[in-house]
Every structure is written in C-alpha cells, then in structure tokens.
mmCIF file of C-alpha atoms and ligand atoms in Angstrom:
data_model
loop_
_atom_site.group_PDB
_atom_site.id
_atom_site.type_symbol
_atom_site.label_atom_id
_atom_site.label_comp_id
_atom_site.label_asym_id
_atom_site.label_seq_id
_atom_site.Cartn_x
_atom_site.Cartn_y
_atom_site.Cartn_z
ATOM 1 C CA UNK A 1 15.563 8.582 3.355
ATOM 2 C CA UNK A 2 15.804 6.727 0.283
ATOM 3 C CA UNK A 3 13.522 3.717 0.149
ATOM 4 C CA UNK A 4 15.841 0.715 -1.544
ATOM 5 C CA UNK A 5 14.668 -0.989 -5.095
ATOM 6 C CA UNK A 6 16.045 -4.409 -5.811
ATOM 7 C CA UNK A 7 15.420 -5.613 -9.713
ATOM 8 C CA UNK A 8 15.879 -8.614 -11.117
ATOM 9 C CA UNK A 9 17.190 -8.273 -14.380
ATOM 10 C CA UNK A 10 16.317 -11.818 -16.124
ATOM 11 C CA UNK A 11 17.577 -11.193 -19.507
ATOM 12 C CA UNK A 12 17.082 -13.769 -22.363
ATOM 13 C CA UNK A 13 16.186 -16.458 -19.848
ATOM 14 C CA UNK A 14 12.921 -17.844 -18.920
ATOM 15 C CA UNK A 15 9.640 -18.332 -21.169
ATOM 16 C CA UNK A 16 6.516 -17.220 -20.417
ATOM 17 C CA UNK A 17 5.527 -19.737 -18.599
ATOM 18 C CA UNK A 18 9.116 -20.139 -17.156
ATOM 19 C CA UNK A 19 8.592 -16.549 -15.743
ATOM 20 C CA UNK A 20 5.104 -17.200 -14.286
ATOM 21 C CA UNK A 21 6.265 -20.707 -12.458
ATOM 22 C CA UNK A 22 9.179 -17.879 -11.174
ATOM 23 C CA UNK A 23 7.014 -15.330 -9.931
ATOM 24 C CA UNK A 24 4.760 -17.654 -8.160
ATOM 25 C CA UNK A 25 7.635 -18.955 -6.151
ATOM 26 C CA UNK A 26 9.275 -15.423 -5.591
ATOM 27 C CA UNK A 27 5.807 -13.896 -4.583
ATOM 28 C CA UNK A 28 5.107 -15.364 -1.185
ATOM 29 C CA UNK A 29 8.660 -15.180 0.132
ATOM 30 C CA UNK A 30 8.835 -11.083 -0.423
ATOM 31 C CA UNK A 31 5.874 -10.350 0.522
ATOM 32 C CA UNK A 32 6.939 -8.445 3.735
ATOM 33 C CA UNK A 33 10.059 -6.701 2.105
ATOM 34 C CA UNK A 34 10.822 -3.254 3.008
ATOM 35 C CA UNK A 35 12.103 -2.117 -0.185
ATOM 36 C CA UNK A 36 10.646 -1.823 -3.928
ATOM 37 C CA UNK A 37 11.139 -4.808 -5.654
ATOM 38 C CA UNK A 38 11.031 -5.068 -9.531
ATOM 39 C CA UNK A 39 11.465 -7.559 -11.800
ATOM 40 C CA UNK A 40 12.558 -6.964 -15.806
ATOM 41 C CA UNK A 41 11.070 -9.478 -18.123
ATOM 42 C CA UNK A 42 11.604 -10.728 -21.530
ATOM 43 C CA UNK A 43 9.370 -8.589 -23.623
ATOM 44 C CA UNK A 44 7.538 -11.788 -24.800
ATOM 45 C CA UNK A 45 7.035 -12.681 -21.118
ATOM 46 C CA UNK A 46 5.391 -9.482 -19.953
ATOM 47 C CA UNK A 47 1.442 -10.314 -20.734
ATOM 48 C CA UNK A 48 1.757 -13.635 -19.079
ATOM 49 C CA UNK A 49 3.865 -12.270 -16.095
ATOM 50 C CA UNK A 50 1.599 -8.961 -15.473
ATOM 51 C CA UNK A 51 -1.246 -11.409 -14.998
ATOM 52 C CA UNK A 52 0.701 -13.195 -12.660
ATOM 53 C CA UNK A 53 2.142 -10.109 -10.655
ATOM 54 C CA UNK A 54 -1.210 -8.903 -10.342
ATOM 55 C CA UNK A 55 -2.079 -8.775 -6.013
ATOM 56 C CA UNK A 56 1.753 -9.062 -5.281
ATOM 57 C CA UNK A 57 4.165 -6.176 -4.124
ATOM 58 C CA UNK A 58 6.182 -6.316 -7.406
ATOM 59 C CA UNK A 59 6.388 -4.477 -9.718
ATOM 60 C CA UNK A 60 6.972 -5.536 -13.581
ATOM 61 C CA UNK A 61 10.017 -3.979 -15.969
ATOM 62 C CA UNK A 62 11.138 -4.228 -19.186
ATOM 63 C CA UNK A 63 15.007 -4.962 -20.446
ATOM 64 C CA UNK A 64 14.536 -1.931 -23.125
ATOM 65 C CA UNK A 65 12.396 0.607 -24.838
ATOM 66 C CA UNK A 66 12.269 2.110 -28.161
ATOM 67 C CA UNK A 67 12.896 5.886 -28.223
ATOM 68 C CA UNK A 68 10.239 6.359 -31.352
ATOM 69 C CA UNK A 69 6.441 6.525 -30.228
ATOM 70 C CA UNK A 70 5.737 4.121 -32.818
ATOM 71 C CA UNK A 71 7.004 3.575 -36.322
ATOM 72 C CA UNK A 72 9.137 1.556 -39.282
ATOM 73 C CA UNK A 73 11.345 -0.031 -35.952
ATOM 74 C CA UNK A 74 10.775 -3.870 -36.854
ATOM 75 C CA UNK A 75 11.469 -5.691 -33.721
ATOM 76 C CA UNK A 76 11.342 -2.903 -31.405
ATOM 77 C CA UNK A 77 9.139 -2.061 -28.287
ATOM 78 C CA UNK A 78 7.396 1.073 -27.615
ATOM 79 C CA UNK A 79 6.500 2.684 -24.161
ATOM 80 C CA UNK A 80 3.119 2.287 -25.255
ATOM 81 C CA UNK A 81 3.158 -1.077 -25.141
ATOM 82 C CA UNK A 82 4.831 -1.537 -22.202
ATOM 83 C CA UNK A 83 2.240 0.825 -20.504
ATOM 84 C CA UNK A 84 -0.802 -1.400 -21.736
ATOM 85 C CA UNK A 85 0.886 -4.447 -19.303
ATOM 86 C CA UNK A 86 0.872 -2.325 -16.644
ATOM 87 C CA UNK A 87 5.164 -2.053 -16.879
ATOM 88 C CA UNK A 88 6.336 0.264 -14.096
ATOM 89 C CA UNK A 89 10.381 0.399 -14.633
ATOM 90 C CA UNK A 90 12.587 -0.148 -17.607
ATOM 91 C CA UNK A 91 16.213 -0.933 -17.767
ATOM 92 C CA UNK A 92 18.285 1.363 -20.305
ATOM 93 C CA UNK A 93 21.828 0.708 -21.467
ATOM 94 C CA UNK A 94 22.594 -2.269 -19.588
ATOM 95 C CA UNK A 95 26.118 -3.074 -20.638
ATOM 96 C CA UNK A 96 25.474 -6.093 -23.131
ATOM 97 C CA UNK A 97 23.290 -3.938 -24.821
ATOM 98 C CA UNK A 98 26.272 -1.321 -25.092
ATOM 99 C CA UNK A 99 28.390 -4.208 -25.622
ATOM 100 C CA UNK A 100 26.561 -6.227 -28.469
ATOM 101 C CA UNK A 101 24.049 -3.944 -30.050
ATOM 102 C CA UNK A 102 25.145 -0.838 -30.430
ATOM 103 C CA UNK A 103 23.719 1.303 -27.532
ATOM 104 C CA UNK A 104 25.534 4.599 -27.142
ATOM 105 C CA UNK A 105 25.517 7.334 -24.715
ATOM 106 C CA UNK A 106 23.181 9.243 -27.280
ATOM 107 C CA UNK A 107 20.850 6.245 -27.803
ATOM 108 C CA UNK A 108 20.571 5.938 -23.521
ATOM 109 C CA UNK A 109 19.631 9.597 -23.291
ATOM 110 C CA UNK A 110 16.567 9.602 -25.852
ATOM 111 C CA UNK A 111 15.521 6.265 -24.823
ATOM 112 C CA UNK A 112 15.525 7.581 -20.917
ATOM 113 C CA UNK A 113 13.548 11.019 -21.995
ATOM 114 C CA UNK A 114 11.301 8.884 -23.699
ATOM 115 C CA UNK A 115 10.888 6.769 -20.531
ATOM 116 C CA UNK A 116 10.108 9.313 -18.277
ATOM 117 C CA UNK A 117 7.754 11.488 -21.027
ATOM 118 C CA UNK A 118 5.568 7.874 -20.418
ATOM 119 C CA UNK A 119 6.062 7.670 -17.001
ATOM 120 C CA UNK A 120 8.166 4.917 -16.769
ATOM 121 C CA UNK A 121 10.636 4.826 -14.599
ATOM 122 C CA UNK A 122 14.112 4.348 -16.319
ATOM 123 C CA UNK A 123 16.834 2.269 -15.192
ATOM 124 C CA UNK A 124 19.968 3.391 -16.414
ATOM 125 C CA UNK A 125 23.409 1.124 -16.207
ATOM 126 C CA UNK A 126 26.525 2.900 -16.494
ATOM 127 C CA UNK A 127 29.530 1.135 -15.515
ATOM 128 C CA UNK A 128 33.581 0.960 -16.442
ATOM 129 C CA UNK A 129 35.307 -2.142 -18.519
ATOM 130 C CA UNK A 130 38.184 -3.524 -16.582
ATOM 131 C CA UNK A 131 40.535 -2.235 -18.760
ATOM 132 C CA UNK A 132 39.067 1.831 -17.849
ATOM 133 C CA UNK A 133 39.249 0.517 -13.939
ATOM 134 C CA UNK A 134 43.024 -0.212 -14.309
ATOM 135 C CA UNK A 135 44.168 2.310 -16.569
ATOM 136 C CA UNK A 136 42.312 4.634 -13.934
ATOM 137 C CA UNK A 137 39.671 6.223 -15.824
ATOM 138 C CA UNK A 138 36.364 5.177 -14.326
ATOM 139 C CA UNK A 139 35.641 8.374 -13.415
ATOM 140 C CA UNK A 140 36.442 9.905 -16.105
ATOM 141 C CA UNK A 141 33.849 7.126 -17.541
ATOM 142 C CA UNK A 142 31.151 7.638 -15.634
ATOM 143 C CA UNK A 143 31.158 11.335 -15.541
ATOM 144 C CA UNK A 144 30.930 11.276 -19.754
ATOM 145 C CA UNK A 145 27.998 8.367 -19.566
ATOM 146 C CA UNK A 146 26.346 10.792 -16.654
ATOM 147 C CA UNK A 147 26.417 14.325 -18.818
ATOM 148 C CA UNK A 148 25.199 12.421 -21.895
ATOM 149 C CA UNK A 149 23.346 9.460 -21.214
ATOM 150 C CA UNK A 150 21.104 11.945 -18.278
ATOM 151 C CA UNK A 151 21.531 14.558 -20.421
ATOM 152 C CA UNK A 152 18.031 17.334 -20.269
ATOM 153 C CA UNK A 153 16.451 15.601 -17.493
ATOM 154 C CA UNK A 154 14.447 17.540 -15.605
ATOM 155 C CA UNK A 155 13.804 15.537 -12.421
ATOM 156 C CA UNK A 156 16.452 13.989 -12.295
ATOM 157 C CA UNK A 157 15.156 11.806 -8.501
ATOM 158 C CA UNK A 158 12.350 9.752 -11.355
ATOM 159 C CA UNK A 159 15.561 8.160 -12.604
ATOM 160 C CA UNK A 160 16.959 5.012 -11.078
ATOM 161 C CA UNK A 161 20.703 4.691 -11.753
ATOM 162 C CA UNK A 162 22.089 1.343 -11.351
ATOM 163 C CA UNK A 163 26.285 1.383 -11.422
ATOM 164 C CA UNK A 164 27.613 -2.193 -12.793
ATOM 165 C CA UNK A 165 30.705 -2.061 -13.177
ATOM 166 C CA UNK A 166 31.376 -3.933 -16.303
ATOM 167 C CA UNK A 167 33.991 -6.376 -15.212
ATOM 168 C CA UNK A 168 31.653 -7.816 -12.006
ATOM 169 C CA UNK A 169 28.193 -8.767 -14.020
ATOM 170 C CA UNK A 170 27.934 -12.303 -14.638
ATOM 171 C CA UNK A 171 31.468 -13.028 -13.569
ATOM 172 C CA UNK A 172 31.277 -13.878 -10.259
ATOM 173 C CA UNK A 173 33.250 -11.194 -9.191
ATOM 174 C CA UNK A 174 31.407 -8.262 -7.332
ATOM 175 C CA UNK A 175 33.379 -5.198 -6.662
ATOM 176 C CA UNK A 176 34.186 -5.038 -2.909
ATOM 177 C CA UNK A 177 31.394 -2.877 -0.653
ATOM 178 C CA UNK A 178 34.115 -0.056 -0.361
ATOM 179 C CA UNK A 179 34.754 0.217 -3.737
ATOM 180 C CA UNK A 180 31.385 0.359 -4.704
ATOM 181 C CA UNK A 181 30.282 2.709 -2.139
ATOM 182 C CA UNK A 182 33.516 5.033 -3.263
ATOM 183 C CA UNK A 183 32.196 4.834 -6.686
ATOM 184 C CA UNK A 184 28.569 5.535 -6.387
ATOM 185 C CA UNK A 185 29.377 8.445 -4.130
ATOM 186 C CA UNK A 186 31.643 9.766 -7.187
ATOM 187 C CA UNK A 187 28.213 9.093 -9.242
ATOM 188 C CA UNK A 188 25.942 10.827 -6.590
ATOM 189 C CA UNK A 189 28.691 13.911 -6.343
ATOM 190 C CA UNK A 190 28.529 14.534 -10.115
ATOM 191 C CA UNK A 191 24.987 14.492 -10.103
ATOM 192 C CA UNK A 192 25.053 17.143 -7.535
ATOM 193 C CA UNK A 193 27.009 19.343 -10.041
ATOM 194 C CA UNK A 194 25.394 18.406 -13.462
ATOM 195 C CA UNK A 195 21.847 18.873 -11.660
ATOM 196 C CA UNK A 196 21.375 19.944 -8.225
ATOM 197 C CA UNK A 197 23.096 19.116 -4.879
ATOM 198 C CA UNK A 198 19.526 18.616 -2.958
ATOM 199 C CA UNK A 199 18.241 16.392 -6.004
ATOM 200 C CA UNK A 200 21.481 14.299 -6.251
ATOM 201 C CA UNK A 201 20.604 13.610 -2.447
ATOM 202 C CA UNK A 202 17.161 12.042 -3.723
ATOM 203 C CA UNK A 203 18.442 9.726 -6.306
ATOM 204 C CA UNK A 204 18.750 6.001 -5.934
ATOM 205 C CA UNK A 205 21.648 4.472 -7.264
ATOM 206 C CA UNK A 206 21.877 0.727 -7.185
ATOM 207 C CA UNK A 207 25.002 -1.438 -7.351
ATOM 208 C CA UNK A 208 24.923 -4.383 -9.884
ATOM 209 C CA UNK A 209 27.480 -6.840 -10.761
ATOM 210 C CA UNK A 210 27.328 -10.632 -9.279
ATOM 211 C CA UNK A 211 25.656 -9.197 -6.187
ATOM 212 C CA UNK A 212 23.654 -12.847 -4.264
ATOM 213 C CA UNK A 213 22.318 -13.667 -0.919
ATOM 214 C CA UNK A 214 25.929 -13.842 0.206
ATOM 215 C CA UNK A 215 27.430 -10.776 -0.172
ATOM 216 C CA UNK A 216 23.796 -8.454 0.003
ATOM 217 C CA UNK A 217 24.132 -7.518 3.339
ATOM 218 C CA UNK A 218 27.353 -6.012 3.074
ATOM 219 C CA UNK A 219 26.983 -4.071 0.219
ATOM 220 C CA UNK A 220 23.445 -2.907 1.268
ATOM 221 C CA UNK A 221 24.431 -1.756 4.795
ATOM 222 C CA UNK A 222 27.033 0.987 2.739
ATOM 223 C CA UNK A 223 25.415 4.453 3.311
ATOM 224 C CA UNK A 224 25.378 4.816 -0.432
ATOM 225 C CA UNK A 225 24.300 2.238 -1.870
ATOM 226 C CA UNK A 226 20.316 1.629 -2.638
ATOM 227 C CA UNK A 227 19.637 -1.327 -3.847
ATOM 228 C CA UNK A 228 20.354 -3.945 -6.809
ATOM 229 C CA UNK A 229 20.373 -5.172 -10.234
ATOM 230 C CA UNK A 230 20.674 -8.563 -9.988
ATOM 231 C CA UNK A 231 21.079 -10.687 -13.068
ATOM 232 C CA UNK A 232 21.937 -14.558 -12.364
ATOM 233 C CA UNK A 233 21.060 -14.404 -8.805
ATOM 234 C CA UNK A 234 17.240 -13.148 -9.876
ATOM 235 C CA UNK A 235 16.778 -16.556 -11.895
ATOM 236 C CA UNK A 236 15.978 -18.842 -8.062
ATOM 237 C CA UNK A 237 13.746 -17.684 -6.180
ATOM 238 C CA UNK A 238 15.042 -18.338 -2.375
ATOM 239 C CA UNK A 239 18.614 -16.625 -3.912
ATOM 240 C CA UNK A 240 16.170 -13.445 -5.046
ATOM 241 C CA UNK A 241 14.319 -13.184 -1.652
ATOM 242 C CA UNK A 242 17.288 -13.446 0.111
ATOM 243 C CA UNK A 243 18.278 -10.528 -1.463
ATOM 244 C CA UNK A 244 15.305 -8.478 -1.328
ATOM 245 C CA UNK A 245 14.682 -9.651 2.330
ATOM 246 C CA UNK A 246 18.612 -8.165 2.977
ATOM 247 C CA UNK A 247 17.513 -6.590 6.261
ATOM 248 C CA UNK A 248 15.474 -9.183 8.103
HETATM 249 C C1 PEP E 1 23.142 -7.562 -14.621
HETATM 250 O O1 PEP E 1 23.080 -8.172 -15.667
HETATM 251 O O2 PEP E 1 22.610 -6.468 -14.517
HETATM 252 C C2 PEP E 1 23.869 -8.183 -13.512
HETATM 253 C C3 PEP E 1 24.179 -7.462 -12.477
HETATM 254 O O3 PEP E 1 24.183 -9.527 -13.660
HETATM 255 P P1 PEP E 1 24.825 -10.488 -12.535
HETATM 256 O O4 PEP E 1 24.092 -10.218 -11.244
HETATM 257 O O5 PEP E 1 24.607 -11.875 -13.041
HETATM 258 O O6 PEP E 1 26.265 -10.116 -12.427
#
C-alpha cells in the first residue's frame, strides 16, 4: 500500500562532474525498480545533475533548505531555487546537521512547513544517540522530535520520515531488522495520535543507518519499514542498485 522510496543521501562528496559520471552509471541499472528512487545532491551539484537526471526514473533532492523565502541568509538555499532545478525531495535535520550546525527541533519544523508550502517533499531524520538507546529513552526521543519537528502539518502522508538511528549512520553498524521495525512502528503509532490513525497508515518511514546491498533485503521485507536513506552505500553505483533493486 505504500510504494517504497530509496534516497541516496551523498553529502559533501562528489563534484559536479563527480555526480554526473555517478548518475550515468546508476541510471541504467534502476531503470526497472519498483520503488521511488531519489538522490540528494550537493547544492553545487544540482544544475549539472538535473541535466543529467533528465529521461531517468530519479528523482533529484537536496541535503537542506532555508526556511526564509529569500533574504540576508549568506550561504543559504531557498526552495525557490531548488524548484528552478526541477528538485523534487529535500532532506531536513539529518543528524550531522543536528550534530555540527546547530539544527534544532524548532529549526526542522519551519524548514519542513516551508518545504511542503513549495511543494517539496521533506525528508525528515529523527533518530536516538547511543547514549538515549541505552539509557532507554529513544522513545521518549522520538516522540519530542515527532510533536516538534512535524509540528502544524497538515498532511502529514506529503512528509517522508526517515528514522536513523544516530549510532548506525556511517558506522557500519545498522540496527538489526527487528529493532528497526519495533522502532518505526513506535514512530508510525505516535503519528497516529499526534495526527490521525488513517494518515499515520499512509506515511512512509524509511530506515537509515549503514543500510548496503547486504543487509537490504532483510530490513526491506519488515512490514514497516519503506525504504532507505542511504549515505556511504549511495556513493557506487552497483552497491546503490542493489539496494533499490531489493526485490528482484
Ligand atoms: C545517512 O547519512 O543518512 C546514512 C544513513 O549514512 P550511512 O548509510 O553511511 O550510514
């Protein structure tokens, strides 16, 4: 009932023409996949890699948006801009941007209205340090970066949540497909009570956090989980694909 999404979430790898040598290789082996597939860009990358999406079934994201519609925000991004490239998705309060510049909450929730007032279609990364998973309050987490960060939605089914739990992105260590099926399930339940039941039913919730061609199939086949945000594993193509291509 809910059609997957896979993004790759490239961060501050890859030029321009990096990204369009990565596209071209990624392109031809997806081109049958059954879910969405996304890719977020460097914002430097996105003319060069919207030119080179163009005729393909992905889509192009961003790694952030500015929650202004323009303005004194030197080094910022507007929806606007993003629009003009033909951007579909945007990612919003991954964790390193939590962790390293100052993203709140707060910050998540205007950026994410903003989002969906253009017609983007936000991304949003919650997730639990290591330290909150053994001290036992991921839920109590979550359910705080839920009421906030989603906080005066009103279709709540345009947002894509992706759950990363903090401790499994880049570290090689994914959460277990239980686990992360038990978790999203908490997410999906709470947005049941903080929206709507039937709505909750209609949101996609990814899990992200050093998912790769190995270990896709098991988390995907979890009756919860719909889809992923793959960092590292997004950078080679045949790794990407593999993912994407999780059901063949
Ligand atoms: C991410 O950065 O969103 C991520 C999930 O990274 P990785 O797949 O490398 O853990």
């Amino acid at each position: 009932m809910r059609k997957p999404i896979i993004a790759g979430n490239w961060k501050m790898n890859n030029t321009a023409s990096e990204g369009v040598a990565l596209v071209k290789q990624i392109a031809p082996l997806v081109k049958e996949a059954n879910c969405d597939v996304v890719v977020c860009v460097p914002a430097i990358d996105i003319p060069a890699v919207s030119e080179a999406l163009k005729g393909t079934n992905i889509a192009l994201g961003a790694e952030n948006v500015h929650f202004a519609e323009k303005g004194a925000f030197t080094g910022e991004i507007s929806a606007a801009m993003l629009l003009e490239y033909g951007v579909k998705y945007v990612i919003i309060g991954h964790s390193e941007r939590r962790q390293y510049f100052g993203e709140t909450d707060e910050t998540v929730n205007k950026r994410t209205l903003t989002a969906l007032k253009a017609g983007l279609t936000p991304i949003v990364c919650i997730g639990e340090s290591l330290e909150e998973r053994e001290t036992g309050e991921t839920e109590a987490v979550l359910f705080e970066q839920i009421k906030v960060g989603l906080k005066d939605i009103e279709d709540i089914k345009e947002v894509v949540i992706a759950y990363e739990p903090v401790w499994a992105i880049g570290t090689g260590k994914t959460a277990t497909a239980e686990q992360a099926n038990e978790t999203i399930a908490f997410i999906r339940k709470t947005i049941g009570e903080l929206f709507c039941p039937k709505c909750a039913e209609k949101v996609r919730i990814q899990y992200g956090g050093s998912m790769n061609a190995g270990n896709c199939k098991e988390l995907m086949a979890m009756e919860e989980i719909d889809g992923g945000l793959i960092g590292g594993a997004s950078l080679k193509a045949p790794d990407f694909a593999a993912i994407v291509n999780f059901d063949k």
